[in-house]
Short mmCIF file of C-alpha atoms in Angstrom, two decimals:
data_model
loop_
_atom_site.label_atom_id
_atom_site.label_comp_id
_atom_site.label_asym_id
_atom_site.label_seq_id
_atom_site.Cartn_x
_atom_site.Cartn_y
_atom_site.Cartn_z
CA MET A 295 52.58 15.16 -26.41
CA LYS A 296 50.09 18.01 -26.71
CA THR A 297 46.77 17.63 -24.90
CA PHE A 298 43.39 18.90 -26.11
CA ASP A 299 39.81 18.72 -24.93
CA VAL A 300 38.58 17.59 -28.33
CA ALA A 301 40.07 16.60 -31.68
CA VAL A 302 38.08 17.14 -34.89
CA LEU A 303 39.17 14.79 -37.69
CA GLY A 304 38.34 16.32 -41.05
CA VAL A 305 38.17 20.11 -41.49
CA GLY A 306 35.77 20.50 -44.39
CA GLY A 307 32.28 21.96 -44.14
CA MET A 308 31.23 20.06 -41.02
CA GLY A 309 34.63 19.94 -39.34
CA SER A 310 35.37 23.64 -39.78
CA ALA A 311 32.01 24.49 -38.21
CA ALA A 312 32.68 22.09 -35.32
CA CYS A 313 36.12 23.60 -34.69
CA HIS A 314 34.64 27.10 -34.75
CA ARG A 315 31.83 26.43 -32.29
CA LEU A 316 33.86 24.24 -29.93
CA ALA A 317 36.71 26.74 -29.75
CA GLU A 318 34.37 29.63 -29.06
CA ALA A 319 32.81 27.54 -26.29
CA GLY A 320 36.20 27.51 -24.55
CA GLN A 321 37.37 24.04 -25.58
CA ARG A 322 40.99 23.33 -26.41
CA VAL A 323 40.46 22.19 -30.01
CA LEU A 324 42.71 20.32 -32.43
CA GLY A 325 41.49 20.11 -36.04
CA ILE A 326 43.27 17.77 -38.45
CA ASP A 327 42.79 17.39 -42.20
CA ARG A 328 44.88 15.21 -44.48
CA PHE A 329 44.70 17.81 -47.29
CA SER A 330 44.74 21.60 -47.62
CA ILE A 331 42.07 23.70 -45.92
CA PRO A 332 39.90 24.17 -47.93
CA ASN A 333 40.58 21.60 -50.67
CA THR A 334 39.05 19.98 -53.75
CA ARG A 335 39.63 16.39 -52.65
CA GLY A 336 36.45 15.72 -50.68
CA SER A 337 32.85 16.91 -50.54
CA SER A 338 33.13 20.61 -49.64
CA HIS A 339 34.11 22.51 -52.78
CA GLY A 340 32.71 23.62 -56.11
CA ALA A 341 32.00 27.38 -55.72
CA THR A 342 28.29 26.97 -54.82
CA ARG A 343 26.16 24.57 -52.74
CA ILE A 344 22.36 24.36 -52.76
CA LEU A 345 20.43 25.30 -49.64
CA ARG A 346 16.73 24.35 -49.77
CA LEU A 347 14.40 25.05 -46.87
CA GLY A 348 11.54 22.63 -47.61
CA LEU A 349 13.55 19.56 -48.50
CA HIS A 350 12.01 16.88 -50.67
CA GLU A 351 14.06 14.22 -48.85
CA SER A 352 12.15 14.71 -45.59
CA ALA A 353 10.72 17.37 -43.30
CA LYS A 354 12.98 15.98 -40.54
CA TYR A 355 15.84 18.12 -41.92
CA VAL A 356 13.96 21.42 -41.92
CA PRO A 357 14.77 22.53 -38.33
CA LEU A 358 18.48 22.05 -39.04
CA VAL A 359 18.44 24.02 -42.26
CA LEU A 360 16.41 26.87 -40.77
CA ARG A 361 19.01 27.26 -38.03
CA ALA A 362 21.78 26.93 -40.61
CA VAL A 363 20.46 29.93 -42.54
CA GLU A 364 20.59 32.06 -39.40
CA LEU A 365 24.16 30.97 -38.75
CA TRP A 366 25.31 31.44 -42.37
CA ASP A 367 24.02 35.00 -42.22
CA GLU A 368 25.80 35.52 -38.90
CA LEU A 369 29.01 34.11 -40.39
CA GLY A 370 28.69 36.50 -43.32
CA GLU A 371 28.39 39.45 -40.99
CA ARG A 372 31.37 38.38 -38.92
CA SER A 373 33.58 37.60 -41.92
CA GLY A 374 32.55 40.61 -44.01
CA GLN A 375 31.47 38.57 -47.01
CA GLN A 376 28.17 37.10 -48.17
CA ILE A 377 28.04 33.36 -47.44
CA PHE A 378 24.37 32.60 -48.12
CA HIS A 379 22.72 33.93 -51.29
CA PRO A 380 18.89 33.75 -51.07
CA VAL A 381 18.12 33.43 -54.79
CA GLY A 382 15.21 31.02 -54.27
CA SER A 383 14.84 27.40 -55.37
CA LEU A 384 12.78 25.32 -57.78
CA ASP A 385 11.97 21.62 -57.33
CA ILE A 386 10.72 20.54 -60.76
CA SER A 387 9.21 17.25 -61.88
CA ALA A 388 5.97 15.64 -62.97
CA PRO A 389 3.54 16.32 -60.10
CA GLU A 390 3.28 12.68 -59.03
CA ARG A 391 7.02 12.21 -58.60
CA ALA A 392 8.90 12.33 -55.29
CA ILE A 393 10.79 15.58 -55.95
CA PHE A 394 7.61 17.62 -56.30
CA GLN A 395 5.56 15.74 -53.72
CA GLY A 396 8.30 15.69 -51.07
CA SER A 397 9.16 19.36 -51.46
CA LEU A 398 5.51 20.40 -51.28
CA ARG A 399 4.91 18.20 -48.24
CA SER A 400 7.91 19.66 -46.36
CA CYS A 401 6.82 23.21 -47.14
CA GLN A 402 3.28 22.56 -45.99
CA THR A 403 4.31 20.62 -42.87
CA CYS A 404 6.87 23.20 -41.73
CA ASP A 405 5.13 26.37 -42.91
CA ILE A 406 7.81 27.27 -45.48
CA ALA A 407 6.84 30.05 -47.89
CA HIS A 408 6.29 28.54 -51.34
CA GLU A 409 4.36 28.66 -54.61
CA VAL A 410 3.33 25.91 -57.02
CA LEU A 411 4.10 26.78 -60.64
CA ASP A 412 3.03 25.00 -63.80
CA ALA A 413 5.32 24.57 -66.79
CA ALA A 414 4.14 27.74 -68.53
CA GLU A 415 4.74 29.86 -65.42
CA ILE A 416 8.19 28.32 -64.86
CA ARG A 417 9.08 29.25 -68.44
CA ARG A 418 7.64 32.76 -68.14
CA ARG A 419 9.53 33.60 -64.94
CA HIS A 420 12.75 31.77 -65.81
CA PRO A 421 13.28 31.63 -69.58
CA ALA A 422 16.49 29.62 -69.19
CA ILE A 423 14.36 26.60 -68.20
CA HIS A 424 12.45 24.56 -70.80
CA PRO A 425 10.32 22.19 -68.70
CA ALA A 426 8.26 19.40 -70.20
CA PRO A 427 4.56 20.38 -70.45
CA GLU A 428 3.51 18.08 -67.60
CA MET A 429 6.12 19.36 -65.15
CA GLN A 430 5.32 21.49 -62.11
CA ALA A 431 7.58 23.23 -59.62
CA VAL A 432 7.63 24.11 -55.96
CA PHE A 433 9.25 27.54 -55.74
CA GLN A 434 10.73 28.54 -52.37
CA PRO A 435 11.82 32.19 -52.25
CA GLY A 436 13.81 31.74 -49.03
CA SER A 437 16.16 29.08 -50.42
CA GLY A 438 19.40 29.71 -52.29
CA PHE A 439 23.05 28.72 -52.19
CA VAL A 440 26.07 28.80 -49.90
CA VAL A 441 29.63 29.49 -51.08
CA PRO A 442 31.59 26.58 -49.56
CA GLU A 443 35.22 27.65 -49.81
CA ALA A 444 34.49 31.04 -48.26
CA ALA A 445 32.38 29.39 -45.55
CA ILE A 446 35.12 26.94 -44.58
CA SER A 447 37.77 29.65 -44.58
CA ALA A 448 35.67 31.95 -42.41
CA GLN A 449 34.87 29.20 -39.91
CA VAL A 450 38.52 28.11 -39.65
CA ASN A 451 39.69 31.69 -39.21
CA LEU A 452 37.19 32.21 -36.38
CA ALA A 453 38.29 28.92 -34.79
CA LEU A 454 41.93 30.03 -34.94
CA GLU A 455 41.04 33.40 -33.42
CA ALA A 456 39.32 31.53 -30.57
CA GLY A 457 42.47 29.50 -29.86
CA ALA A 458 41.96 26.31 -31.91
CA GLU A 459 44.99 24.55 -33.38
CA ILE A 460 44.31 23.48 -36.98
CA HIS A 461 46.61 21.18 -38.97
CA GLY A 462 46.45 20.58 -42.73
CA HIS A 463 48.34 17.92 -44.68
CA GLU A 464 48.37 15.52 -41.75
CA ARG A 465 47.06 11.98 -42.00
CA VAL A 466 45.44 10.22 -39.05
CA PHE A 467 46.42 6.57 -38.68
CA GLY A 468 44.29 5.73 -35.65
CA TRP A 469 43.81 6.17 -31.93
CA GLU A 470 43.70 4.23 -28.69
CA LYS A 471 42.13 4.92 -25.34
CA ILE A 472 44.67 5.27 -22.54
CA SER A 473 43.71 6.25 -18.98
CA GLY A 474 40.39 7.74 -20.03
CA ALA A 475 41.70 9.82 -22.94
CA TYR A 476 42.31 9.14 -26.62
CA VAL A 477 45.85 9.14 -28.00
CA ILE A 478 45.73 9.94 -31.72
CA GLN A 479 48.57 8.82 -34.00
CA THR A 480 49.25 10.73 -37.23
CA ASP A 481 52.08 10.85 -39.73
CA ARG A 482 53.39 13.93 -37.87
CA GLY A 483 52.99 13.06 -34.22
CA ARG A 484 50.83 11.95 -31.30
CA TYR A 485 48.15 13.98 -29.52
CA GLU A 486 45.91 13.38 -26.54
CA ALA A 487 42.25 14.39 -26.60
CA GLY A 488 39.39 13.87 -24.19
CA GLN A 489 36.92 13.40 -27.04
CA ILE A 490 37.05 12.95 -30.82
CA VAL A 491 34.61 14.26 -33.45
CA ILE A 492 34.96 12.49 -36.80
CA THR A 493 33.84 14.67 -39.72
CA ALA A 494 36.03 13.08 -42.37
CA GLY A 495 33.38 12.74 -45.09
CA ALA A 496 34.16 10.05 -47.62
CA TRP A 497 36.94 8.69 -45.38
CA ILE A 498 34.62 7.93 -42.45
CA GLY A 499 34.03 4.35 -43.56
CA LYS A 500 37.76 3.66 -43.55
CA LEU A 501 38.50 5.46 -40.28
CA LEU A 502 35.67 3.58 -38.56
CA ALA A 503 35.92 0.27 -40.39
CA ALA A 504 36.25 -1.60 -37.09
CA HIS A 505 32.91 -0.15 -35.98
CA ASN A 506 31.00 -0.99 -39.18
CA ILE A 507 29.90 2.57 -39.86
CA PRO A 508 28.44 2.24 -43.39
CA VAL A 509 29.67 5.36 -45.22
CA THR A 510 30.96 4.85 -48.76
CA ALA A 511 32.38 7.27 -51.31
CA GLU A 512 30.72 7.92 -54.68
CA ARG A 513 32.50 9.80 -57.48
CA CYS A 514 30.35 12.61 -58.88
CA VAL A 515 31.03 15.14 -61.61
CA LEU A 516 30.12 18.83 -61.79
CA GLY A 517 30.16 20.79 -65.03
CA TRP A 518 30.15 24.49 -65.96
CA PHE A 519 28.94 25.34 -69.48
CA ALA A 520 28.89 28.57 -71.47
CA PRO A 521 25.39 29.66 -72.51
CA THR A 522 25.14 30.18 -76.27
CA ARG A 523 21.94 32.28 -76.12
CA ASN A 524 20.14 34.43 -73.55
CA ALA A 525 23.11 34.53 -71.18
CA PRO A 526 21.48 37.09 -68.82
CA SER A 527 18.73 34.56 -68.02
CA PHE A 528 21.35 32.41 -66.23
CA SER A 529 22.37 35.15 -63.77
CA GLU A 530 21.50 34.89 -60.09
CA ASP A 531 18.95 37.71 -60.32
CA ARG A 532 17.03 35.73 -62.96
CA LEU A 533 17.54 32.06 -62.09
CA PRO A 534 17.13 30.28 -58.73
CA VAL A 535 18.94 27.13 -57.71
CA TRP A 536 17.02 24.18 -59.07
CA ILE A 537 16.46 20.43 -59.01
CA VAL A 538 14.87 18.74 -62.02
CA ASP A 539 13.73 15.14 -62.09
CA SER A 540 13.27 14.26 -65.74
CA GLU A 541 11.70 10.96 -66.73
CA LYS A 542 13.93 11.06 -69.82
CA THR A 543 17.39 11.95 -68.49
CA GLY A 544 17.16 11.64 -64.70
CA HIS A 545 17.71 13.76 -61.59
CA PHE A 546 19.95 16.82 -61.97
CA TYR A 547 20.58 19.94 -59.91
CA GLY A 548 22.24 23.26 -60.56
CA PHE A 549 22.82 26.94 -59.98
CA PRO A 550 22.83 30.34 -61.62
CA VAL A 551 26.19 31.65 -62.78
CA HIS A 552 28.25 32.61 -59.74
CA GLY A 553 31.87 32.63 -58.64
CA ILE A 554 33.47 31.07 -61.69
CA PRO A 555 32.44 31.28 -65.36
CA GLY A 556 29.62 29.12 -66.62
CA PHE A 557 26.27 27.57 -65.74
CA LYS A 558 26.83 24.80 -63.18
CA LEU A 559 25.02 21.48 -62.92
CA GLY A 560 25.50 17.96 -61.61
CA ARG A 561 23.66 14.64 -61.40
CA LEU A 562 22.24 12.84 -58.37
CA ARG A 563 21.80 9.15 -59.09
CA GLU A 564 18.83 7.44 -57.45
CA THR A 565 21.00 4.33 -57.25
CA PRO A 566 24.55 5.45 -56.39
CA SER A 567 27.45 4.50 -58.62
CA ASP A 568 29.77 1.77 -57.40
CA ALA A 569 31.61 2.75 -54.23
CA ALA A 570 34.97 4.40 -54.82
CA ASP A 571 38.08 4.05 -52.68
CA PRO A 572 38.83 7.59 -51.45
CA GLU A 573 42.47 6.61 -50.98
CA LEU A 574 42.90 6.23 -54.75
CA PRO A 575 43.13 9.12 -57.22
CA ARG A 576 39.69 10.00 -58.56
CA ARG A 577 39.14 9.46 -62.27
CA GLU A 578 39.25 12.84 -63.96
CA PRO A 579 36.13 14.08 -65.77
CA ASP A 580 35.97 12.70 -69.30
CA HIS A 581 33.88 12.73 -72.47
CA GLU A 582 31.38 10.27 -71.02
CA ASP A 583 30.76 12.59 -68.06
CA GLU A 584 30.35 15.59 -70.34
CA THR A 585 27.91 13.72 -72.59
CA ASP A 586 25.78 12.77 -69.59
CA LEU A 587 25.50 16.42 -68.54
CA ARG A 588 24.88 17.62 -72.10
CA ASP A 589 22.02 15.20 -72.69
CA PHE A 590 20.20 16.86 -69.80
CA LEU A 591 21.19 20.39 -70.88
CA ARG A 592 19.77 19.81 -74.35
CA GLU A 593 16.48 18.69 -72.85
CA ILE A 594 15.87 21.30 -70.11
CA PHE A 595 18.46 24.10 -70.53
CA PRO A 596 19.19 24.12 -74.29
CA ASP A 597 20.50 27.69 -74.27
CA ALA A 598 23.38 26.52 -72.03
CA ASP A 599 24.55 23.80 -74.42
CA GLY A 600 27.72 25.68 -75.25
CA PRO A 601 31.41 24.96 -74.73
CA VAL A 602 32.35 23.27 -71.48
CA LEU A 603 34.35 25.68 -69.32
CA SER A 604 35.15 23.53 -66.28
CA MET A 605 34.50 20.05 -64.94
CA GLU A 606 35.33 18.82 -61.45
CA THR A 607 34.90 15.64 -59.48
CA CYS A 608 33.75 15.46 -55.89
CA PHE A 609 32.68 12.76 -53.46
CA PHE A 610 29.24 12.04 -52.15
CA GLU A 611 29.58 10.28 -48.79
CA ASN A 612 26.65 7.86 -48.88
CA THR A 613 24.89 5.80 -46.25
CA PRO A 614 22.58 2.93 -47.23
CA ASP A 615 19.46 5.06 -46.64
CA ARG A 616 21.12 8.31 -47.82
CA SER A 617 20.51 9.95 -44.47
CA PRO A 618 23.38 11.12 -42.23
CA ILE A 619 24.81 9.59 -39.09
CA ILE A 620 25.09 11.95 -36.11
CA ASP A 621 25.81 9.85 -33.06
CA ARG A 622 28.33 8.35 -30.68
CA VAL A 623 30.46 5.70 -32.28
CA PRO A 624 29.10 2.39 -30.94
CA GLY A 625 31.11 1.27 -27.93
CA GLU A 626 32.99 4.58 -27.61
CA ASP A 627 31.62 7.08 -25.09
CA GLY A 628 34.01 9.81 -26.21
CA ILE A 629 33.95 9.50 -30.01
CA TRP A 630 31.28 11.09 -32.20
CA VAL A 631 30.65 10.54 -35.91
CA ILE A 632 29.01 13.18 -38.09
CA GLY A 633 28.82 12.21 -41.73
CA GLY A 634 27.14 10.28 -44.49
CA PHE A 635 25.15 13.27 -45.75
CA SER A 636 24.85 11.64 -49.20
CA GLY A 637 25.14 14.73 -51.35
CA HIS A 638 22.85 17.07 -49.40
CA GLY A 639 24.91 18.05 -46.38
CA PHE A 640 26.78 21.31 -46.83
CA LYS A 641 23.63 23.40 -46.34
CA TYR A 642 23.45 22.23 -42.70
CA ALA A 643 27.14 22.63 -41.86
CA SER A 644 26.83 25.80 -39.81
CA ALA A 645 24.09 24.24 -37.65
CA ILE A 646 26.06 20.99 -37.38
CA GLY A 647 28.85 23.00 -35.76
CA GLU A 648 26.47 23.83 -32.91
CA VAL A 649 25.28 20.22 -32.77
CA ALA A 650 28.88 19.00 -32.43
CA ARG A 651 29.53 21.53 -29.68
CA ASP A 652 26.45 20.45 -27.72
CA LEU A 653 27.18 16.73 -28.10
CA VAL A 654 30.73 17.18 -26.84
CA LEU A 655 29.76 19.45 -23.94
CA GLU A 656 26.34 18.07 -22.97
CA GLY A 657 26.07 14.67 -24.63
CA GLU A 658 22.86 15.71 -26.38
CA SER A 659 21.44 18.27 -28.78
CA ALA A 660 18.32 20.43 -28.83
CA PHE A 661 17.58 18.95 -32.27
CA ASP A 662 15.92 15.58 -32.59
CA LEU A 663 18.78 13.35 -33.72
CA THR A 664 16.82 10.11 -33.42
CA PRO A 665 16.58 9.62 -37.22
CA PHE A 666 20.36 9.90 -37.49
CA ARG A 667 21.43 7.27 -34.94
CA ALA A 668 24.09 4.80 -36.02
CA HIS A 669 22.31 1.76 -34.59
CA ARG A 670 19.56 1.97 -37.22
CA PHE A 671 21.82 0.06 -39.61
CA ALA A 672 22.56 -2.70 -37.11
CA GLU A 673 18.83 -3.10 -36.58
#
């Protein structure tokens, strides 16, 4: 039976970063993922992922994302490819709604460079967008997007170069503590590890069912559409990443054209859809999904209401308060859980790799993790 200092269960965005940082810190690292690395089965794919600096969800995330930007740029230099693309971001809604108010508050609280734009100025600068007259935007020039598949691949390659052992297509059944270490059972063998870091995304709730860690999977759909007019206005030198909260059609987010053909968008539901079982095949995108995306396109991005080019499903890994869990597993001194990012996690992944390293080596992090403790749900 092979012995490791730490096993990382789940090698997506968070897990690949954890493997990278732990291995470079001299730990004997085992990373295990039940699918390919990278893959399209979880929460870490889709060609582009939004990175916003002043987050409307809360200013508590800003220190993590600022460090993440530094590390994404470092990863790009080390891997020889651009990982973070600073195209800017727009948070657009009526000025009294949470998207606008929360983004503005985070920018002001954390001294993030920003501008407030009215609907006419949004339209002038970014002709692809047709905001309602009452809408305003918080523009953040330092925001942008991360390319997830390249980021995962680069982090795994650096982990391997530092001596980590990474396994794909291997399913973890469970573990038990024996003589102060954890013996992990998979469908391929048994391994011993001093500590375990669980970064399994939508599967966290199942892996930690005995510990009542409340992470559930939500099926979400992404679509890429061909602009029918003014195609250059959808390029990344003309269009930032964006979030729009429309009183008519709801909360959507999207990107300029990058990586694969088409203008990409998706929906974030204020009340998540019914929890999905990640063990079961996800329902493929269908006409209902396309119609939902098109209704929004026709309202805010009518020039992109062309043929659908691609549609993909992914998982959001939700907690009840839509804030992540970064903590020891209750009752387990040597097991850590990092997950439940609820659709806004990939941007932090590079910084979470350092957090995982520090928790394993020191038992604490320089970041304030108090808001992310697991016991808040028991309370």
